[in-house]
Short mmCIF file of C-alpha atoms in Angstrom, two decimals:
data_model
loop_
_atom_site.label_atom_id
_atom_site.label_comp_id
_atom_site.label_asym_id
_atom_site.label_seq_id
_atom_site.Cartn_x
_atom_site.Cartn_y
_atom_site.Cartn_z
CA MET T 1 31.72 47.40 -2.58
CA LYS T 2 28.90 49.61 -3.36
CA LYS T 3 27.12 47.20 -5.81
CA ARG T 4 27.66 44.42 -3.07
CA GLY T 5 25.88 46.71 -0.36
CA LYS T 6 23.28 47.67 -2.68
CA SER T 7 22.34 44.30 -3.81
CA LYS T 8 22.27 43.50 0.05
CA VAL T 9 19.79 46.27 0.69
CA SER T 10 17.64 45.09 -2.33
CA GLN T 11 17.54 41.63 -0.73
CA LEU T 12 16.63 42.96 2.63
CA LEU T 13 13.79 45.17 1.23
CA SER T 14 12.32 42.48 -0.95
CA CYS T 15 12.18 39.93 2.16
CA MET T 16 10.36 42.69 4.25
CA GLY T 17 7.85 43.48 1.49
CA ALA T 18 7.15 39.55 1.24
CA CYS T 19 6.84 39.43 4.94
CA ALA T 20 4.43 42.42 4.72
CA CYS T 21 2.47 40.62 2.18
CA LEU T 22 2.14 37.51 4.39
CA PHE T 23 1.17 39.18 7.42
CA GLY T 24 -1.75 40.80 5.43
CA LEU T 25 -3.26 37.43 4.52
CA SER T 26 -5.73 35.66 6.81
CA GLY T 27 -5.81 32.14 7.46
CA CYS T 28 -9.52 32.33 8.42
CA GLY T 29 -11.10 34.43 5.90
CA ASP T 30 -13.35 31.98 4.58
CA GLN T 31 -14.08 30.23 8.15
CA VAL T 32 -17.34 28.61 8.72
CA LEU T 33 -18.47 28.14 12.47
CA VAL T 34 -19.64 24.35 13.48
CA GLU T 35 -22.55 26.31 14.59
CA ASP T 36 -23.74 27.69 11.32
CA ILE T 37 -23.93 24.66 9.75
CA ASN T 38 -26.07 21.41 9.33
CA LEU T 39 -23.53 18.71 9.20
CA ALA T 40 -25.59 15.84 7.77
CA LEU T 41 -24.39 12.57 9.19
CA ILE T 42 -26.82 10.12 7.71
CA TYR T 43 -28.92 10.29 4.39
CA ALA T 44 -31.98 7.88 4.46
CA MET T 45 -34.30 7.83 1.32
CA ASP T 46 -37.14 5.68 0.06
CA ARG T 47 -39.65 5.93 -2.91
CA THR T 48 -43.03 7.53 -2.82
CA SER T 49 -46.29 6.01 -4.12
CA ASP T 50 -46.06 8.60 -6.87
CA ASN T 51 -42.54 7.86 -7.93
CA GLN T 52 -40.95 10.78 -6.10
CA ILE T 53 -38.22 10.20 -3.29
CA LEU T 54 -38.53 11.01 0.22
CA VAL T 55 -35.07 11.87 1.49
CA TYR T 56 -34.24 12.14 5.44
CA GLU T 57 -31.02 13.91 6.68
CA MET T 58 -29.80 13.55 10.17
CA SER T 59 -27.54 15.67 11.88
CA PRO T 60 -26.27 16.61 15.41
CA ILE T 61 -27.16 19.93 17.10
CA PHE T 62 -24.20 21.86 18.41
CA ASP T 63 -26.19 24.37 20.49
CA LYS T 64 -25.64 23.75 24.24
CA ASP T 65 -29.43 25.35 24.95
CA ALA T 66 -31.08 22.80 22.61
CA LYS T 67 -32.93 20.14 24.43
CA LYS T 68 -32.54 17.38 21.59
CA LYS T 69 -29.07 16.42 20.05
CA TYR T 70 -29.67 15.99 16.71
CA ALA T 71 -32.29 17.06 13.88
CA VAL T 72 -34.26 15.22 11.31
CA TYR T 73 -35.22 16.84 8.07
CA GLY T 74 -37.40 15.10 5.59
CA ALA T 75 -38.14 16.36 1.94
CA LYS T 76 -40.16 14.99 -0.85
CA ALA T 77 -38.50 15.62 -4.25
CA HIS T 78 -37.49 14.37 -7.89
CA THR T 79 -33.95 13.95 -6.91
CA VAL T 80 -31.44 13.50 -4.06
CA ARG T 81 -29.69 16.93 -4.71
CA GLN T 82 -33.12 18.61 -5.22
CA ALA T 83 -33.89 17.37 -1.73
CA LYS T 84 -30.78 19.19 -0.43
CA ASP T 85 -32.05 22.43 -1.65
CA VAL T 86 -35.17 21.80 0.24
CA PHE T 87 -33.07 20.84 3.35
CA ASN T 88 -31.32 24.47 2.91
CA SER T 89 -34.79 26.18 3.08
CA VAL T 90 -35.93 24.85 6.60
CA ALA T 91 -32.32 23.85 8.41
CA GLN T 92 -30.83 26.45 10.72
CA GLY T 93 -27.49 26.62 8.54
CA GLN T 94 -26.46 25.36 5.29
CA VAL T 95 -26.45 21.41 4.99
CA VAL T 96 -22.85 20.15 4.29
CA VAL T 97 -22.89 16.41 3.20
CA GLY T 98 -18.97 16.10 3.30
CA LYS T 99 -19.09 13.83 6.50
CA VAL T 100 -22.02 11.88 5.74
CA GLN T 101 -21.37 8.43 7.13
CA VAL T 102 -24.28 6.04 6.25
CA LEU T 103 -26.73 5.79 3.44
CA LEU T 104 -30.02 4.14 4.21
CA PHE T 105 -32.25 3.05 1.22
CA GLY T 106 -36.20 1.70 2.09
CA GLU T 107 -37.60 -1.31 0.72
CA ALA T 108 -39.56 0.50 -2.27
CA MET T 109 -36.26 2.08 -3.26
CA LEU T 110 -34.53 -1.22 -3.27
CA LYS T 111 -37.21 -2.90 -4.92
CA GLU T 112 -36.96 -0.47 -8.29
CA GLY T 113 -33.25 0.19 -7.97
CA ILE T 114 -30.96 2.55 -6.61
CA VAL T 115 -28.17 3.22 -9.00
CA ALA T 116 -29.84 5.89 -10.73
CA ASP T 117 -30.27 8.00 -7.79
CA LEU T 118 -26.69 7.25 -6.49
CA ASP T 119 -25.36 9.18 -9.51
CA VAL T 120 -25.04 12.79 -7.43
CA SER T 121 -23.08 10.71 -4.76
CA PHE T 122 -20.61 9.29 -7.24
CA ARG T 123 -20.40 12.74 -9.39
CA ASP T 124 -20.11 15.27 -6.70
CA ALA T 125 -16.54 15.49 -5.32
CA LYS T 126 -17.83 16.81 -2.12
CA ASN T 127 -19.42 13.65 -1.23
CA VAL T 128 -17.11 11.01 0.74
CA ALA T 129 -16.55 7.57 -0.86
CA ASN T 130 -16.30 5.80 2.61
CA MET T 131 -19.92 6.29 3.66
CA VAL T 132 -21.58 2.76 4.39
CA MET T 133 -24.69 1.56 2.74
CA ALA T 134 -27.44 -0.28 4.22
CA GLY T 135 -30.85 -1.15 3.50
CA VAL T 136 -34.04 -0.68 5.74
CA LYS T 137 -36.58 -3.50 6.26
CA GLY T 138 -39.95 -1.75 7.35
CA SER T 139 -40.69 1.96 7.64
CA MET T 140 -38.20 4.43 6.95
CA SER T 141 -40.12 6.97 8.83
CA ASP T 142 -40.36 5.05 12.07
CA LEU T 143 -36.49 4.60 11.78
CA VAL T 144 -35.51 8.08 11.42
CA ASN T 145 -37.80 9.25 14.06
CA SER T 146 -36.76 6.80 16.39
CA ASN T 147 -36.19 7.78 19.94
CA PHE T 148 -34.02 5.40 22.23
CA PRO T 149 -33.20 6.91 25.64
CA ASP T 150 -30.80 4.65 26.74
CA LYS T 151 -28.81 4.79 23.44
CA SER T 152 -26.40 7.44 22.09
CA ILE T 153 -27.85 10.30 19.37
CA LEU T 154 -29.21 8.29 16.44
CA PRO T 155 -26.94 9.29 13.71
CA ARG T 156 -24.13 7.99 16.03
CA TYR T 157 -26.01 4.91 17.15
CA ILE T 158 -26.81 3.61 13.86
CA THR T 159 -23.19 4.22 12.73
CA ASP T 160 -21.84 2.47 15.49
CA SER T 161 -24.35 -0.44 14.96
CA LEU T 162 -23.40 -0.85 11.41
CA GLN T 163 -19.52 -0.75 12.09
CA ASN T 164 -19.74 -3.38 15.28
CA SER T 165 -21.82 -5.88 13.23
CA ALA T 166 -19.58 -6.01 10.19
CA LYS T 167 -16.41 -6.57 13.09
CA LEU T 168 -18.31 -9.64 14.16
CA ASN T 169 -19.37 -10.99 10.93
CA GLN T 170 -23.05 -10.41 11.39
CA GLY T 171 -23.39 -7.50 8.35
CA LEU T 172 -21.38 -6.17 5.81
CA GLU T 173 -19.73 -3.00 5.52
CA THR T 174 -20.28 -1.87 2.10
CA THR T 175 -18.90 1.66 1.39
CA LEU T 176 -20.00 3.97 -1.72
CA GLN T 177 -16.86 3.49 -3.53
CA LYS T 178 -16.69 -0.49 -3.01
CA PHE T 179 -20.36 -0.41 -4.05
CA HIS T 180 -19.51 1.23 -7.38
CA THR T 181 -16.38 -1.05 -8.08
CA LEU T 182 -19.08 -4.05 -7.62
CA LEU T 183 -21.38 -2.65 -9.97
CA TYR T 184 -18.90 -2.56 -13.23
CA ASP T 185 -17.10 -5.61 -12.02
CA LYS T 186 -18.57 -8.36 -14.29
CA GLY T 187 -17.45 -11.28 -11.85
CA ILE T 188 -19.66 -10.31 -8.92
CA THR T 189 -22.78 -8.77 -7.75
CA PRO T 190 -23.01 -6.14 -4.93
CA ALA T 191 -24.33 -6.77 -1.56
CA ILE T 192 -25.13 -4.25 1.35
CA ALA T 193 -26.22 -4.49 4.92
CA GLU T 194 -29.81 -4.86 5.87
CA VAL T 195 -31.13 -3.46 9.39
CA LYS T 196 -34.87 -2.90 10.96
CA LYS T 197 -36.12 -0.90 13.99
CA ASP T 198 -37.55 -2.67 16.94
CA LYS T 199 -38.85 -1.88 20.34
CA ASN T 200 -35.24 -2.05 21.65
CA GLY T 201 -33.08 -0.61 19.17
CA ILE T 202 -31.80 -1.09 15.64
CA VAL T 203 -31.23 -4.68 14.69
CA VAL T 204 -28.79 -5.72 11.66
CA LEU T 205 -30.55 -8.66 10.18
CA GLY T 206 -27.73 -9.76 8.03
CA ALA T 207 -27.28 -8.82 4.22
CA ALA T 208 -29.38 -7.49 0.97
CA LEU T 209 -28.33 -8.91 -2.38
CA LEU T 210 -28.79 -6.55 -5.17
CA ASP T 211 -28.18 -7.06 -9.25
CA LYS T 212 -26.41 -4.43 -11.26
CA GLU T 213 -29.38 -1.89 -11.08
CA GLY T 214 -29.38 -1.81 -7.38
CA ARG T 215 -32.57 -3.91 -7.03
CA GLN T 216 -32.78 -6.06 -4.07
CA HIS T 217 -33.48 -9.90 -4.88
CA LEU T 218 -32.80 -11.71 -1.64
CA SER T 219 -32.16 -11.05 2.20
CA LEU T 220 -29.69 -13.17 3.98
CA ASN T 221 -29.98 -13.99 7.54
CA ARG T 222 -26.75 -13.30 10.09
CA ARG T 223 -25.91 -16.95 9.61
CA GLU T 224 -25.88 -16.92 5.80
CA ASN T 225 -24.17 -13.69 6.01
CA LEU T 226 -21.36 -15.41 7.71
CA TYR T 227 -21.00 -17.94 5.10
CA LEU T 228 -20.97 -15.20 2.32
CA LEU T 229 -18.03 -13.60 4.01
CA MET T 230 -16.24 -16.91 4.85
CA LEU T 231 -16.64 -17.48 0.79
CA GLN T 232 -15.44 -13.69 0.10
CA ARG T 233 -12.37 -14.32 2.31
CA LYS T 234 -13.59 -11.62 4.51
CA ALA T 235 -14.41 -12.99 7.67
CA LYS T 236 -12.90 -11.61 10.94
CA ILE T 237 -11.16 -14.20 13.18
CA PRO T 238 -12.30 -15.65 15.55
CA ILE T 239 -15.38 -16.63 14.49
CA SER T 240 -18.35 -17.85 16.59
CA TYR T 241 -20.02 -20.81 15.36
CA THR T 242 -23.07 -22.72 17.08
CA ILE T 243 -24.98 -25.75 15.79
CA ALA T 244 -27.44 -27.70 17.12
CA VAL T 245 -26.35 -31.43 17.87
CA PRO T 246 -28.63 -34.74 18.44
CA THR T 247 -27.64 -36.03 21.53
CA ALA T 248 -28.10 -39.72 20.31
CA SER T 249 -25.32 -38.98 17.75
CA PHE T 250 -22.77 -39.39 20.51
CA SER T 251 -22.31 -42.26 23.09
CA GLN T 252 -22.63 -40.37 26.10
CA GLY T 253 -25.81 -39.15 24.96
CA GLN T 254 -27.38 -42.69 23.92
CA SER T 255 -26.30 -44.25 27.76
CA SER T 256 -28.34 -41.34 29.50
CA GLY T 257 -31.99 -41.94 29.36
CA LYS T 258 -32.42 -38.53 30.97
CA ALA T 259 -30.52 -36.28 28.45
CA LYS T 260 -32.41 -34.11 26.03
CA LYS T 261 -32.94 -35.10 22.54
CA GLU T 262 -30.94 -31.96 21.18
CA GLY T 263 -28.02 -30.03 22.64
CA PHE T 264 -25.77 -27.32 21.15
CA VAL T 265 -21.80 -26.97 20.58
CA THR T 266 -20.46 -23.54 19.98
CA VAL T 267 -16.62 -23.34 18.73
CA ASN T 268 -14.42 -20.53 17.80
CA ILE T 269 -13.00 -20.76 14.49
CA GLN T 270 -9.38 -19.36 15.10
CA ARG T 271 -7.93 -20.22 11.60
CA LEU T 272 -9.77 -20.36 8.22
CA LYS T 273 -8.09 -20.82 5.30
CA PRO T 274 -10.42 -21.29 1.95
CA LYS T 275 -8.89 -22.59 -1.40
CA ILE T 276 -11.19 -22.69 -4.40
CA GLU T 277 -10.62 -24.82 -7.39
CA THR T 278 -12.04 -23.92 -10.77
CA SER T 279 -12.69 -26.01 -13.74
CA TYR T 280 -15.14 -26.26 -16.87
CA GLN T 281 -17.26 -29.65 -17.32
CA ASP T 282 -19.71 -30.44 -19.43
CA ASN T 283 -20.53 -26.93 -20.48
CA GLN T 284 -20.70 -25.55 -16.96
CA PHE T 285 -18.29 -24.31 -14.60
CA VAL T 286 -17.40 -26.29 -11.59
CA PHE T 287 -16.14 -24.77 -8.24
CA THR T 288 -14.70 -26.82 -5.77
CA VAL T 289 -14.20 -24.82 -2.20
CA HIS T 290 -12.00 -26.35 0.07
CA LEU T 291 -12.25 -24.75 4.01
CA GLU T 292 -9.53 -25.88 6.10
CA MET T 293 -10.44 -24.53 9.98
CA ASP T 294 -8.92 -24.74 13.31
CA VAL T 295 -11.40 -24.44 15.89
CA ARG T 296 -11.88 -24.41 19.69
CA VAL T 297 -14.75 -25.91 21.55
CA ILE T 298 -16.17 -23.23 24.10
CA GLU T 299 -19.38 -24.34 25.02
CA ARG T 300 -21.69 -27.59 25.02
CA THR T 301 -24.86 -28.17 26.19
CA LEU T 302 -24.78 -31.96 25.77
CA PRO T 303 -22.94 -34.52 26.97
CA ILE T 304 -19.83 -35.66 24.76
CA ASP T 305 -16.56 -37.26 25.61
CA LEU T 306 -14.40 -34.67 23.60
CA GLU T 307 -11.32 -36.77 24.28
CA LYS T 308 -12.61 -39.81 22.53
CA GLU T 309 -15.20 -38.23 20.19
CA LYS T 310 -13.23 -35.16 18.74
CA ASP T 311 -13.07 -36.17 15.14
CA LYS T 312 -16.83 -37.53 15.32
CA LEU T 313 -17.63 -34.09 16.36
CA ALA T 314 -15.38 -32.36 13.63
CA HIS T 315 -17.23 -34.49 11.13
CA PHE T 316 -20.69 -33.50 12.09
CA ILE T 317 -19.53 -29.87 12.03
CA GLY T 318 -18.17 -30.05 8.72
CA ASN T 319 -21.21 -31.71 7.33
CA LYS T 320 -23.68 -29.61 8.93
CA MET T 321 -21.70 -26.21 7.57
CA LYS T 322 -21.39 -28.06 4.16
CA ALA T 323 -25.23 -28.66 3.95
CA GLU T 324 -26.07 -25.12 5.10
CA MET T 325 -23.50 -23.44 2.54
CA GLU T 326 -24.71 -25.43 -0.50
CA THR T 327 -28.18 -24.56 0.26
CA LEU T 328 -27.37 -21.02 0.62
CA ILE T 329 -25.63 -20.91 -2.54
CA LYS T 330 -28.29 -22.64 -4.62
CA LYS T 331 -31.05 -20.06 -3.11
CA VAL T 332 -28.76 -17.22 -4.49
CA GLN T 333 -28.08 -19.16 -7.76
CA GLN T 334 -32.03 -19.22 -8.28
CA LYS T 335 -31.88 -15.44 -8.43
CA LYS T 336 -29.09 -15.10 -10.79
CA LEU T 337 -26.70 -13.52 -8.33
CA ASP T 338 -23.07 -14.05 -7.45
CA PRO T 339 -22.25 -12.04 -4.46
CA PHE T 340 -19.32 -14.51 -3.54
CA GLY T 341 -17.15 -13.41 -6.31
CA PHE T 342 -17.21 -16.92 -8.05
CA GLY T 343 -16.93 -15.12 -11.32
CA TRP T 344 -13.45 -13.88 -10.50
CA TYR T 345 -12.12 -17.53 -10.26
CA ALA T 346 -13.84 -18.13 -13.66
CA ARG T 347 -12.06 -15.57 -14.92
CA ALA T 348 -8.66 -15.91 -13.44
CA TYR T 349 -8.57 -19.85 -14.09
CA GLN T 350 -10.98 -20.56 -17.26
CA TYR T 351 -10.64 -17.32 -19.32
CA PRO T 352 -11.33 -18.83 -22.79
CA HIS T 353 -14.55 -19.85 -21.36
CA TRP T 354 -15.05 -17.01 -19.22
CA LYS T 355 -14.60 -14.57 -22.23
CA LYS T 356 -17.64 -16.19 -24.12
CA ILE T 357 -20.02 -15.57 -21.23
CA GLN T 358 -18.86 -12.63 -19.33
CA ASP T 359 -21.61 -10.40 -20.15
CA GLN T 360 -24.20 -12.77 -18.96
CA TRP T 361 -22.13 -14.03 -15.87
CA PRO T 362 -24.91 -13.90 -12.97
CA ALA T 363 -27.32 -16.19 -15.22
CA GLN T 364 -24.20 -18.60 -16.27
CA PHE T 365 -23.02 -18.80 -12.58
CA SER T 366 -26.92 -19.88 -11.77
CA LYS T 367 -25.82 -23.25 -13.86
CA ALA T 368 -22.53 -23.58 -12.00
CA ARG T 369 -22.09 -26.50 -9.64
CA VAL T 370 -20.45 -25.59 -6.53
CA ASN T 371 -19.11 -28.07 -4.12
CA ILE T 372 -18.12 -27.33 -0.15
CA LEU T 373 -15.76 -29.34 1.62
CA PRO T 374 -14.85 -28.22 5.16
CA THR T 375 -12.14 -29.59 7.01
CA ILE T 376 -12.44 -29.06 10.64
CA ASN T 377 -9.50 -29.65 13.10
CA ILE T 378 -10.52 -29.35 16.77
CA GLU T 379 -7.47 -28.11 18.40
CA SER T 380 -8.82 -27.33 21.67
CA ARG T 381 -11.54 -28.47 24.16
CA GLY T 382 -11.60 -25.54 26.38
CA VAL T 383 -9.66 -25.11 29.88
CA ILE T 384 -11.84 -27.27 31.89
CA GLU T 385 -13.20 -30.60 30.86
#
């Protein structure tokens, strides 16, 4: 009985000792107040004439007495990491990069290639992998020092503009992690969003197409960006699609002498089902892209009898889409790029031929034949005819 009592006392004393140790610990021993740090939200960089990097950092100001709600710091350095040391020497608090949301690249840097300068972003574990990348057309200095009184603070405004454009199929949302994957995948070349500043705000132009060194070779407008997303199977439904239509192509336009020569039709693509067939003929890859679509007519500015000429309009839309998509693909092939990912299909369905040329894929894709075959089904003409 004595041993049992002694054992209980020992357990109680051990428990009390452990509790005393826990109370001695502090969960906030290494706390950092938000007022004491410089929380970088956007990094922007460009190449200078003497081959150095001009890096900008944008961060919010949490001081309620500050008149400006965000700060912009600039540094000229040899590396991105060296620029951070310059920021720490002038910023109000220590620069923290773990919350960077957007990486912006100027035209000069994109011309020479951005991959080498991204090494610190890939290598440092404190950097987040979901920061969105975008190219900037025009002056980087003008953009980061912009002042739009009717917009939210610039770091938030730029981030929201990129996210919103991606949701509407007008831009791309290429994260740092995704970009790293695209660099080392032999079946595709990387692409990022492209923006510029105008007098009213930040405008998303479309996409910048890069090679494996991160050099820009081509810009896509918003229409071409939509086709890129459709071929990548990443377009978000519904898709708003507007085309110009000659009035004389339809019977009511022909019978009306006062009608304009050209009108416009807008449809919402409610369903998009791409199917890509891959073959190898006459020493070249052949890709046949079937695009099945259900659309709804939501706007027309010319006289069309949609009940009688629905199929004719669907055929016209399909031909227009086919012509524009094939023109885009040929333009991209001339630059020896493949942002669409046709190399994935060559690898999956024609592996014996792919294996021989996989290290030269973008160049080999420039010789490939791509056929676009849209099938349009107009399922609705709108609520009121």
